[in-house]
Amino acid sequence: MTFLELAERVLKEVGHPLTVEEIWQIAKEKGYVEQVGSRGKTPERTLEARLYVDIRDNPNSVFVKVGRRPVRFGLKGFGEGEVVPEPTQPADSAKITYKERDLHAFLTYFVYTYHTIYTKTIFHEESSKDRYAQWLHPDMVGVYFTLEVWEREVLEIAGELGNMGLKLFSYELKRELNFGNLRESFFQAVSNSSWAHQGYLVAARISEDPEFLSELKRLANSFGIGVIRLSVENPDDSEILIPAREREFVDIETVNRLAQANRNFKDFLRRIKTDLASREIRKEKYDRVLSVEELARLIKSERG
């Protein structure tokens, strides 16, 4: 029995759409999985991939995809001629109630807590109105210092050699990423992160559609942009889905353009210079790191 034959048999017996996990669980209970050949370590994911490919590439596929969160699979024209729809989720769970700028605080918490990166919000409204400045700078920038890691003697030698071990980061934030905004969002991140050591596209809600995730990974691998998923429900569950490819050198010409176009970015550079000179990081001069409780109140106030 093939994976597709297994899915078709289970769906016919049940009579309504199921998630991949539900299909596989029922197949296990009925002993069908023993009739499938090599399954690998994650047979549910293999089954899911086979279903997606069959629906996409086979015009005579008997399968249909139903819903989005979670995705369920059903059979065409089965039962009473209708595929049973996915149960409707409560409006609150599907509707995004927070603003994009609210996510800045969540990103600051995540990158500082887990990566010791200090961030600074770049307010677009304070940029020059030059039409060439479009997509020039990101929503947020970050810096990783070695001041808290290297011994003073090492720092002094590094300064003499012109290598202070700094890393600069660029972040483009979106409330959600899906097929509807993927390319525009991604190339916006590519455009405004070319100056930094690492550039990231950040979102709180990222489509779980396997085809979407495959395209996201392809673009990330091609251009070196990383992807971060923020969790507004539990900030400690935020994660780097795809690490950025690090550039060896910063593009100084673009950095100069950014400083000319936006005073927030210029202040960010001035702050870094001051901290390096004093060998002391003034944390309060960067974006404030809120506690988990403060982040929860922030989102609660937006939801009213």
PDB file of C-alpha atoms in Angstrom:
ATOM      1  CA  MET A   1       0.000   0.000   0.000  1.00  0.00           C
ATOM      2  CA  THR A   2       1.280   3.475  -0.885  1.00  0.00           C
ATOM      3  CA  PHE A   3       0.950   6.554   1.309  1.00  0.00           C
ATOM      4  CA  LEU A   4      -1.755   7.931  -0.992  1.00  0.00           C
ATOM      5  CA  GLU A   5      -3.680   4.657  -0.977  1.00  0.00           C
ATOM      6  CA  LEU A   6      -3.510   4.647   2.801  1.00  0.00           C
ATOM      7  CA  ALA A   7      -4.879   8.208   2.978  1.00  0.00           C
ATOM      8  CA  GLU A   8      -7.677   7.485   0.520  1.00  0.00           C
ATOM      9  CA  ARG A   9      -8.742   4.358   2.408  1.00  0.00           C
ATOM     10  CA  VAL A  10      -8.842   6.153   5.769  1.00  0.00           C
ATOM     11  CA  LEU A  11     -10.733   9.168   4.388  1.00  0.00           C
ATOM     12  CA  LYS A  12     -13.339   6.945   2.713  1.00  0.00           C
ATOM     13  CA  GLU A  13     -13.935   5.064   5.943  1.00  0.00           C
ATOM     14  CA  VAL A  14     -14.178   8.205   8.086  1.00  0.00           C
ATOM     15  CA  GLY A  15     -16.215  10.230   5.612  1.00  0.00           C
ATOM     16  CA  HIS A  16     -14.846  13.702   6.328  1.00  0.00           C
ATOM     17  CA  PRO A  17     -11.549  15.668   6.090  1.00  0.00           C
ATOM     18  CA  LEU A  18      -8.743  14.971   8.549  1.00  0.00           C
ATOM     19  CA  THR A  19      -5.348  16.388   9.400  1.00  0.00           C
ATOM     20  CA  VAL A  20      -2.300  14.348   8.412  1.00  0.00           C
ATOM     21  CA  GLU A  21      -1.765  13.419  12.055  1.00  0.00           C
ATOM     22  CA  GLU A  22      -5.363  12.182  12.338  1.00  0.00           C
ATOM     23  CA  ILE A  23      -5.063  10.142   9.135  1.00  0.00           C
ATOM     24  CA  TRP A  24      -1.860   8.499  10.354  1.00  0.00           C
ATOM     25  CA  GLN A  25      -3.238   7.795  13.841  1.00  0.00           C
ATOM     26  CA  ILE A  26      -6.347   6.084  12.467  1.00  0.00           C
ATOM     27  CA  ALA A  27      -4.184   4.132  10.013  1.00  0.00           C
ATOM     28  CA  LYS A  28      -2.056   2.935  12.936  1.00  0.00           C
ATOM     29  CA  GLU A  29      -5.112   1.875  14.904  1.00  0.00           C
ATOM     30  CA  LYS A  30      -6.433  -0.100  11.922  1.00  0.00           C
ATOM     31  CA  GLY A  31      -3.063  -1.649  11.137  1.00  0.00           C
ATOM     32  CA  TYR A  32      -2.733  -0.020   7.727  1.00  0.00           C
ATOM     33  CA  VAL A  33       0.669   1.513   8.421  1.00  0.00           C
ATOM     34  CA  GLU A  34       2.199  -1.980   8.516  1.00  0.00           C
ATOM     35  CA  GLN A  35       1.268  -2.373   4.855  1.00  0.00           C
ATOM     36  CA  VAL A  36       3.275   0.712   3.845  1.00  0.00           C
ATOM     37  CA  GLY A  37       6.897   0.125   2.861  1.00  0.00           C
ATOM     38  CA  SER A  38       9.834   2.255   4.048  1.00  0.00           C
ATOM     39  CA  ARG A  39       8.419   5.065   6.177  1.00  0.00           C
ATOM     40  CA  GLY A  40      11.450   6.937   7.521  1.00  0.00           C
ATOM     41  CA  LYS A  41      11.632   8.757  10.838  1.00  0.00           C
ATOM     42  CA  THR A  42       8.718  11.151  10.187  1.00  0.00           C
ATOM     43  CA  PRO A  43       6.072   9.230   8.208  1.00  0.00           C
ATOM     44  CA  GLU A  44       3.396  11.877   8.862  1.00  0.00           C
ATOM     45  CA  ARG A  45       5.514  14.482   7.074  1.00  0.00           C
ATOM     46  CA  THR A  46       6.120  12.065   4.189  1.00  0.00           C
ATOM     47  CA  LEU A  47       2.379  11.473   3.913  1.00  0.00           C
ATOM     48  CA  GLU A  48       1.755  15.229   4.021  1.00  0.00           C
ATOM     49  CA  ALA A  49       4.293  15.880   1.258  1.00  0.00           C
ATOM     50  CA  ARG A  50       2.787  13.156  -0.958  1.00  0.00           C
ATOM     51  CA  LEU A  51      -0.687  14.626  -0.533  1.00  0.00           C
ATOM     52  CA  TYR A  52       0.456  18.170  -1.348  1.00  0.00           C
ATOM     53  CA  VAL A  53       2.360  17.050  -4.442  1.00  0.00           C
ATOM     54  CA  ASP A  54      -0.541  14.928  -5.668  1.00  0.00           C
ATOM     55  CA  ILE A  55      -3.030  17.789  -5.266  1.00  0.00           C
ATOM     56  CA  ARG A  56      -0.653  20.230  -6.966  1.00  0.00           C
ATOM     57  CA  ASP A  57       0.615  18.103  -9.874  1.00  0.00           C
ATOM     58  CA  ASN A  58      -2.066  15.509 -10.543  1.00  0.00           C
ATOM     59  CA  PRO A  59      -5.149  16.957 -12.295  1.00  0.00           C
ATOM     60  CA  ASN A  60      -6.990  13.713 -11.542  1.00  0.00           C
ATOM     61  CA  SER A  61      -6.153  13.726  -7.843  1.00  0.00           C
ATOM     62  CA  VAL A  62      -8.935  12.417  -5.626  1.00  0.00           C
ATOM     63  CA  PHE A  63      -7.754  14.656  -2.777  1.00  0.00           C
ATOM     64  CA  VAL A  64      -8.585  18.226  -1.812  1.00  0.00           C
ATOM     65  CA  LYS A  65      -7.056  20.540   0.771  1.00  0.00           C
ATOM     66  CA  VAL A  66      -9.455  22.069   3.293  1.00  0.00           C
ATOM     67  CA  GLY A  67      -8.808  25.011   5.607  1.00  0.00           C
ATOM     68  CA  ARG A  68      -5.540  26.536   6.761  1.00  0.00           C
ATOM     69  CA  ARG A  69      -4.991  26.291  10.520  1.00  0.00           C
ATOM     70  CA  PRO A  70      -4.766  23.356  10.665  1.00  0.00           C
ATOM     71  CA  VAL A  71      -4.820  22.074   7.076  1.00  0.00           C
ATOM     72  CA  ARG A  72      -7.082  19.063   6.542  1.00  0.00           C
ATOM     73  CA  PHE A  73      -7.326  16.710   3.574  1.00  0.00           C
ATOM     74  CA  GLY A  74     -10.534  15.287   2.120  1.00  0.00           C
ATOM     75  CA  LEU A  75     -11.808  13.444  -0.938  1.00  0.00           C
ATOM     76  CA  LYS A  76     -13.450  15.044  -3.969  1.00  0.00           C
ATOM     77  CA  GLY A  77     -17.176  14.434  -4.342  1.00  0.00           C
ATOM     78  CA  PHE A  78     -17.281  11.987  -1.491  1.00  0.00           C
ATOM     79  CA  GLY A  79     -20.343  11.284   0.662  1.00  0.00           C
ATOM     80  CA  GLU A  80     -23.091  13.780  -0.119  1.00  0.00           C
ATOM     81  CA  GLY A  81     -21.075  15.539  -2.775  1.00  0.00           C
ATOM     82  CA  GLU A  82     -19.569  18.045  -0.382  1.00  0.00           C
ATOM     83  CA  VAL A  83     -16.303  18.043   1.511  1.00  0.00           C
ATOM     84  CA  VAL A  84     -17.073  18.680   5.159  1.00  0.00           C
ATOM     85  CA  PRO A  85     -15.567  22.075   6.003  1.00  0.00           C
ATOM     86  CA  GLU A  86     -13.052  22.653   8.747  1.00  0.00           C
ATOM     87  CA  PRO A  87     -14.692  23.766  12.001  1.00  0.00           C
ATOM     88  CA  THR A  88     -14.759  27.515  12.276  1.00  0.00           C
ATOM     89  CA  GLN A  89     -12.221  28.938  14.710  1.00  0.00           C
ATOM     90  CA  PRO A  90     -13.203  31.706  17.104  1.00  0.00           C
ATOM     91  CA  ALA A  91     -12.767  35.131  15.549  1.00  0.00           C
ATOM     92  CA  ASP A  92     -10.261  36.164  18.215  1.00  0.00           C
ATOM     93  CA  SER A  93      -7.863  33.344  17.302  1.00  0.00           C
ATOM     94  CA  ALA A  94      -7.774  34.268  13.608  1.00  0.00           C
ATOM     95  CA  LYS A  95      -7.828  38.039  13.800  1.00  0.00           C
ATOM     96  CA  ILE A  96      -4.606  39.936  14.344  1.00  0.00           C
ATOM     97  CA  THR A  97      -5.316  42.563  16.968  1.00  0.00           C
ATOM     98  CA  TYR A  98      -1.843  43.981  17.530  1.00  0.00           C
ATOM     99  CA  LYS A  99       0.055  46.534  15.496  1.00  0.00           C
ATOM    100  CA  GLU A 100       3.257  45.881  13.590  1.00  0.00           C
ATOM    101  CA  ARG A 101       5.145  48.292  15.821  1.00  0.00           C
ATOM    102  CA  ASP A 102       4.058  46.330  18.897  1.00  0.00           C
ATOM    103  CA  LEU A 103       6.276  43.548  17.598  1.00  0.00           C
ATOM    104  CA  HIS A 104       9.350  45.719  18.057  1.00  0.00           C
ATOM    105  CA  ALA A 105       9.235  45.121  21.808  1.00  0.00           C
ATOM    106  CA  PHE A 106       8.945  41.357  21.299  1.00  0.00           C
ATOM    107  CA  LEU A 107      11.929  41.285  18.952  1.00  0.00           C
ATOM    108  CA  THR A 108      13.968  43.394  21.383  1.00  0.00           C
ATOM    109  CA  TYR A 109      13.143  40.954  24.202  1.00  0.00           C
ATOM    110  CA  PHE A 110      14.038  37.900  22.122  1.00  0.00           C
ATOM    111  CA  VAL A 111      17.332  39.022  20.595  1.00  0.00           C
ATOM    112  CA  TYR A 112      18.594  40.599  23.821  1.00  0.00           C
ATOM    113  CA  THR A 113      17.547  37.750  26.130  1.00  0.00           C
ATOM    114  CA  TYR A 114      18.833  34.944  23.948  1.00  0.00           C
ATOM    115  CA  HIS A 115      21.532  36.567  21.790  1.00  0.00           C
ATOM    116  CA  THR A 116      22.706  39.666  23.765  1.00  0.00           C
ATOM    117  CA  ILE A 117      21.872  41.952  20.837  1.00  0.00           C
ATOM    118  CA  TYR A 118      20.953  45.571  21.579  1.00  0.00           C
ATOM    119  CA  THR A 119      18.298  47.003  19.260  1.00  0.00           C
ATOM    120  CA  LYS A 120      17.177  50.398  18.051  1.00  0.00           C
ATOM    121  CA  THR A 121      13.906  51.212  16.297  1.00  0.00           C
ATOM    122  CA  ILE A 122      14.297  53.178  13.076  1.00  0.00           C
ATOM    123  CA  PHE A 123      11.261  55.413  12.618  1.00  0.00           C
ATOM    124  CA  HIS A 124      10.484  55.681   8.916  1.00  0.00           C
ATOM    125  CA  GLU A 125       8.554  58.912   9.413  1.00  0.00           C
ATOM    126  CA  GLU A 126      11.794  60.603  10.400  1.00  0.00           C
ATOM    127  CA  SER A 127      13.580  59.642   7.193  1.00  0.00           C
ATOM    128  CA  SER A 128      14.284  62.028   4.347  1.00  0.00           C
ATOM    129  CA  LYS A 129      11.627  62.204   1.645  1.00  0.00           C
ATOM    130  CA  ASP A 130      14.115  61.304  -1.077  1.00  0.00           C
ATOM    131  CA  ARG A 131      12.421  58.804  -3.372  1.00  0.00           C
ATOM    132  CA  TYR A 132      15.657  56.825  -3.535  1.00  0.00           C
ATOM    133  CA  ALA A 133      15.384  56.223   0.210  1.00  0.00           C
ATOM    134  CA  GLN A 134      12.453  53.821  -0.288  1.00  0.00           C
ATOM    135  CA  TRP A 135      13.292  50.412   1.197  1.00  0.00           C
ATOM    136  CA  LEU A 136      16.674  51.845   2.223  1.00  0.00           C
ATOM    137  CA  HIS A 137      16.462  51.192   5.944  1.00  0.00           C
ATOM    138  CA  PRO A 138      14.851  48.430   7.998  1.00  0.00           C
ATOM    139  CA  ASP A 139      12.357  48.689  10.845  1.00  0.00           C
ATOM    140  CA  MET A 140      14.971  47.887  13.476  1.00  0.00           C
ATOM    141  CA  VAL A 141      18.725  47.535  13.727  1.00  0.00           C
ATOM    142  CA  GLY A 142      20.848  45.700  16.257  1.00  0.00           C
ATOM    143  CA  VAL A 143      24.392  45.419  17.521  1.00  0.00           C
ATOM    144  CA  TYR A 144      26.290  42.659  19.257  1.00  0.00           C
ATOM    145  CA  PHE A 145      29.263  43.818  21.339  1.00  0.00           C
ATOM    146  CA  THR A 146      32.249  41.785  22.419  1.00  0.00           C
ATOM    147  CA  LEU A 147      32.753  44.202  25.331  1.00  0.00           C
ATOM    148  CA  GLU A 148      30.930  41.823  27.655  1.00  0.00           C
ATOM    149  CA  VAL A 149      32.831  38.779  26.395  1.00  0.00           C
ATOM    150  CA  TRP A 150      36.435  39.785  25.711  1.00  0.00           C
ATOM    151  CA  GLU A 151      38.964  40.665  28.386  1.00  0.00           C
ATOM    152  CA  ARG A 152      40.174  44.288  28.468  1.00  0.00           C
ATOM    153  CA  GLU A 153      43.594  43.302  27.149  1.00  0.00           C
ATOM    154  CA  VAL A 154      42.018  41.532  24.198  1.00  0.00           C
ATOM    155  CA  LEU A 155      39.822  44.546  23.489  1.00  0.00           C
ATOM    156  CA  GLU A 156      42.826  46.831  23.472  1.00  0.00           C
ATOM    157  CA  ILE A 157      44.698  44.607  21.036  1.00  0.00           C
ATOM    158  CA  ALA A 158      41.582  44.257  18.867  1.00  0.00           C
ATOM    159  CA  GLY A 159      41.276  48.055  18.796  1.00  0.00           C
ATOM    160  CA  GLU A 160      44.867  48.372  17.633  1.00  0.00           C
ATOM    161  CA  LEU A 161      44.166  45.846  14.876  1.00  0.00           C
ATOM    162  CA  GLY A 162      40.947  47.599  13.868  1.00  0.00           C
ATOM    163  CA  ASN A 163      38.738  44.657  14.803  1.00  0.00           C
ATOM    164  CA  MET A 164      36.374  45.237  17.725  1.00  0.00           C
ATOM    165  CA  GLY A 165      34.323  42.133  16.985  1.00  0.00           C
ATOM    166  CA  LEU A 166      31.115  44.083  16.375  1.00  0.00           C
ATOM    167  CA  LYS A 167      28.207  42.539  14.530  1.00  0.00           C
ATOM    168  CA  LEU A 168      25.451  44.682  13.044  1.00  0.00           C
ATOM    169  CA  PHE A 169      21.957  43.359  12.365  1.00  0.00           C
ATOM    170  CA  SER A 170      19.030  44.462  10.219  1.00  0.00           C
ATOM    171  CA  TYR A 171      15.400  43.500  10.915  1.00  0.00           C
ATOM    172  CA  GLU A 172      12.334  43.909   8.703  1.00  0.00           C
ATOM    173  CA  LEU A 173       9.114  43.223  10.665  1.00  0.00           C
ATOM    174  CA  LYS A 174       5.706  42.070   9.445  1.00  0.00           C
ATOM    175  CA  ARG A 175       2.640  41.040  11.376  1.00  0.00           C
ATOM    176  CA  GLU A 176       2.262  37.964   9.196  1.00  0.00           C
ATOM    177  CA  LEU A 177       3.888  36.225   6.247  1.00  0.00           C
ATOM    178  CA  ASN A 178       1.960  34.253   3.644  1.00  0.00           C
ATOM    179  CA  PHE A 179       1.893  33.795  -0.124  1.00  0.00           C
ATOM    180  CA  GLY A 180       0.100  37.133  -0.466  1.00  0.00           C
ATOM    181  CA  ASN A 181       2.996  39.228   0.846  1.00  0.00           C
ATOM    182  CA  LEU A 182       6.015  36.906   0.759  1.00  0.00           C
ATOM    183  CA  ARG A 183       7.886  38.286  -2.238  1.00  0.00           C
ATOM    184  CA  GLU A 184       7.372  41.960  -1.444  1.00  0.00           C
ATOM    185  CA  SER A 185       8.309  41.437   2.202  1.00  0.00           C
ATOM    186  CA  PHE A 186      11.301  39.291   1.392  1.00  0.00           C
ATOM    187  CA  PHE A 187      12.821  41.599  -1.181  1.00  0.00           C
ATOM    188  CA  GLN A 188      12.166  44.559   1.061  1.00  0.00           C
ATOM    189  CA  ALA A 189      14.332  42.774   3.631  1.00  0.00           C
ATOM    190  CA  VAL A 190      16.964  42.042   0.984  1.00  0.00           C
ATOM    191  CA  SER A 191      17.012  45.688  -0.090  1.00  0.00           C
ATOM    192  CA  ASN A 192      17.382  47.243   3.335  1.00  0.00           C
ATOM    193  CA  SER A 193      19.774  44.735   4.910  1.00  0.00           C
ATOM    194  CA  SER A 194      22.609  44.715   2.379  1.00  0.00           C
ATOM    195  CA  TRP A 195      24.747  46.889   4.664  1.00  0.00           C
ATOM    196  CA  ALA A 196      24.638  44.622   7.754  1.00  0.00           C
ATOM    197  CA  HIS A 197      26.490  41.508   8.838  1.00  0.00           C
ATOM    198  CA  GLN A 198      23.149  39.704   9.101  1.00  0.00           C
ATOM    199  CA  GLY A 199      19.662  40.544   7.859  1.00  0.00           C
ATOM    200  CA  TYR A 200      16.377  39.063   9.092  1.00  0.00           C
ATOM    201  CA  LEU A 201      12.729  39.017   8.048  1.00  0.00           C
ATOM    202  CA  VAL A 202      10.612  38.833  11.211  1.00  0.00           C
ATOM    203  CA  ALA A 203       6.926  37.993  11.669  1.00  0.00           C
ATOM    204  CA  ALA A 204       4.552  36.877  14.405  1.00  0.00           C
ATOM    205  CA  ARG A 205       2.397  34.727  12.171  1.00  0.00           C
ATOM    206  CA  ILE A 206       4.020  32.632   9.437  1.00  0.00           C
ATOM    207  CA  SER A 207       2.026  30.383   7.131  1.00  0.00           C
ATOM    208  CA  GLU A 208       2.534  26.688   7.837  1.00  0.00           C
ATOM    209  CA  ASP A 209       1.639  25.666   4.292  1.00  0.00           C
ATOM    210  CA  PRO A 210       4.470  23.320   3.180  1.00  0.00           C
ATOM    211  CA  GLU A 211       4.612  24.933  -0.272  1.00  0.00           C
ATOM    212  CA  PHE A 212       4.965  28.358   1.324  1.00  0.00           C
ATOM    213  CA  LEU A 213       7.675  27.188   3.716  1.00  0.00           C
ATOM    214  CA  SER A 214       9.535  25.560   0.826  1.00  0.00           C
ATOM    215  CA  GLU A 215       9.516  28.824  -1.125  1.00  0.00           C
ATOM    216  CA  LEU A 216      10.538  30.797   1.970  1.00  0.00           C
ATOM    217  CA  LYS A 217      13.538  28.501   2.518  1.00  0.00           C
ATOM    218  CA  ARG A 218      14.488  28.719  -1.160  1.00  0.00           C
ATOM    219  CA  LEU A 219      14.531  32.514  -1.067  1.00  0.00           C
ATOM    220  CA  ALA A 220      16.427  32.539   2.232  1.00  0.00           C
ATOM    221  CA  ASN A 221      19.084  30.182   0.893  1.00  0.00           C
ATOM    222  CA  SER A 222      19.430  32.199  -2.308  1.00  0.00           C
ATOM    223  CA  PHE A 223      19.839  35.610  -0.676  1.00  0.00           C
ATOM    224  CA  GLY A 224      21.120  34.808   2.807  1.00  0.00           C
ATOM    225  CA  ILE A 225      18.226  36.459   4.646  1.00  0.00           C
ATOM    226  CA  GLY A 226      17.236  34.799   7.929  1.00  0.00           C
ATOM    227  CA  VAL A 227      13.707  34.350   9.281  1.00  0.00           C
ATOM    228  CA  ILE A 228      12.525  34.865  12.872  1.00  0.00           C
ATOM    229  CA  ARG A 229       9.118  33.865  14.185  1.00  0.00           C
ATOM    230  CA  LEU A 230       7.950  35.888  17.183  1.00  0.00           C
ATOM    231  CA  SER A 231       5.445  34.475  19.639  1.00  0.00           C
ATOM    232  CA  VAL A 232       3.149  37.107  21.130  1.00  0.00           C
ATOM    233  CA  GLU A 233       1.481  34.451  23.290  1.00  0.00           C
ATOM    234  CA  ASN A 234       4.750  33.286  24.857  1.00  0.00           C
ATOM    235  CA  PRO A 235       7.770  35.482  23.975  1.00  0.00           C
ATOM    236  CA  ASP A 236      10.174  32.763  25.122  1.00  0.00           C
ATOM    237  CA  ASP A 237       8.836  30.523  22.345  1.00  0.00           C
ATOM    238  CA  SER A 238      10.113  32.909  19.671  1.00  0.00           C
ATOM    239  CA  GLU A 239      12.704  31.287  17.437  1.00  0.00           C
ATOM    240  CA  ILE A 240      15.074  31.697  14.523  1.00  0.00           C
ATOM    241  CA  LEU A 241      13.472  29.522  11.849  1.00  0.00           C
ATOM    242  CA  ILE A 242      16.229  30.130   9.295  1.00  0.00           C
ATOM    243  CA  PRO A 243      19.622  31.553  10.335  1.00  0.00           C
ATOM    244  CA  ALA A 244      20.942  34.442   8.258  1.00  0.00           C
ATOM    245  CA  ARG A 245      24.101  34.009   6.216  1.00  0.00           C
ATOM    246  CA  GLU A 246      26.725  36.267   7.762  1.00  0.00           C
ATOM    247  CA  ARG A 247      28.611  38.777   5.641  1.00  0.00           C
ATOM    248  CA  GLU A 248      32.251  39.326   6.459  1.00  0.00           C
ATOM    249  CA  PHE A 249      32.226  43.074   5.899  1.00  0.00           C
ATOM    250  CA  VAL A 250      29.769  45.923   6.449  1.00  0.00           C
ATOM    251  CA  ASP A 251      28.867  48.013   3.392  1.00  0.00           C
ATOM    252  CA  ILE A 252      30.137  51.395   4.592  1.00  0.00           C
ATOM    253  CA  GLU A 253      28.741  53.322   1.611  1.00  0.00           C
ATOM    254  CA  THR A 254      25.227  52.118   2.373  1.00  0.00           C
ATOM    255  CA  VAL A 255      25.728  52.750   6.092  1.00  0.00           C
ATOM    256  CA  ASN A 256      26.617  56.343   5.212  1.00  0.00           C
ATOM    257  CA  ARG A 257      23.477  56.703   3.084  1.00  0.00           C
ATOM    258  CA  LEU A 258      21.390  55.365   5.949  1.00  0.00           C
ATOM    259  CA  ALA A 259      22.936  57.833   8.387  1.00  0.00           C
ATOM    260  CA  GLN A 260      22.220  60.696   5.993  1.00  0.00           C
ATOM    261  CA  ALA A 261      18.625  59.582   5.448  1.00  0.00           C
ATOM    262  CA  ASN A 262      17.585  58.839   9.034  1.00  0.00           C
ATOM    263  CA  ARG A 263      18.680  60.454  12.288  1.00  0.00           C
ATOM    264  CA  ASN A 264      17.683  57.397  14.356  1.00  0.00           C
ATOM    265  CA  PHE A 265      20.265  55.361  12.496  1.00  0.00           C
ATOM    266  CA  LYS A 266      22.844  58.106  12.858  1.00  0.00           C
ATOM    267  CA  ASP A 267      22.197  58.195  16.610  1.00  0.00           C
ATOM    268  CA  PHE A 268      22.561  54.410  16.694  1.00  0.00           C
ATOM    269  CA  LEU A 269      26.036  54.633  15.147  1.00  0.00           C
ATOM    270  CA  ARG A 270      27.017  57.460  17.494  1.00  0.00           C
ATOM    271  CA  ARG A 271      25.872  55.377  20.481  1.00  0.00           C
ATOM    272  CA  ILE A 272      27.988  52.402  19.384  1.00  0.00           C
ATOM    273  CA  LYS A 273      31.048  54.624  18.986  1.00  0.00           C
ATOM    274  CA  THR A 274      30.554  56.096  22.472  1.00  0.00           C
ATOM    275  CA  ASP A 275      30.119  52.697  24.094  1.00  0.00           C
ATOM    276  CA  LEU A 276      33.234  51.346  22.413  1.00  0.00           C
ATOM    277  CA  ALA A 277      35.272  54.356  23.475  1.00  0.00           C
ATOM    278  CA  SER A 278      34.146  54.108  27.106  1.00  0.00           C
ATOM    279  CA  ARG A 279      34.297  50.287  27.172  1.00  0.00           C
ATOM    280  CA  GLU A 280      30.852  50.404  28.784  1.00  0.00           C
ATOM    281  CA  ILE A 281      27.490  49.604  27.211  1.00  0.00           C
ATOM    282  CA  ARG A 282      24.736  52.026  28.210  1.00  0.00           C
ATOM    283  CA  LYS A 283      21.785  49.666  27.927  1.00  0.00           C
ATOM    284  CA  GLU A 284      19.252  52.441  28.586  1.00  0.00           C
ATOM    285  CA  LYS A 285      20.318  54.202  25.374  1.00  0.00           C
ATOM    286  CA  TYR A 286      18.963  51.367  23.250  1.00  0.00           C
ATOM    287  CA  ASP A 287      15.405  50.076  22.945  1.00  0.00           C
ATOM    288  CA  ARG A 288      14.067  49.149  26.365  1.00  0.00           C
ATOM    289  CA  VAL A 289      13.816  45.429  27.083  1.00  0.00           C
ATOM    290  CA  LEU A 290      10.365  44.780  28.505  1.00  0.00           C
ATOM    291  CA  SER A 291       9.603  41.902  30.834  1.00  0.00           C
ATOM    292  CA  VAL A 292       7.318  39.069  29.735  1.00  0.00           C
ATOM    293  CA  GLU A 293       4.592  40.541  31.953  1.00  0.00           C
ATOM    294  CA  GLU A 294       4.952  43.958  30.316  1.00  0.00           C
ATOM    295  CA  LEU A 295       4.786  42.376  26.861  1.00  0.00           C
ATOM    296  CA  ALA A 296       1.575  40.588  27.829  1.00  0.00           C
ATOM    297  CA  ARG A 297       0.032  43.863  29.010  1.00  0.00           C
ATOM    298  CA  LEU A 298       1.110  45.540  25.757  1.00  0.00           C
ATOM    299  CA  ILE A 299      -0.821  43.060  23.638  1.00  0.00           C
ATOM    300  CA  LYS A 300      -3.762  43.023  26.056  1.00  0.00           C
ATOM    301  CA  SER A 301      -4.115  46.798  25.780  1.00  0.00           C
ATOM    302  CA  GLU A 302      -4.196  46.550  21.982  1.00  0.00           C
ATOM    303  CA  ARG A 303      -6.947  43.931  22.129  1.00  0.00           C
ATOM    304  CA  GLY A 304      -8.921  46.204  24.407  1.00  0.00           C
TER     305      GLY A 304
END
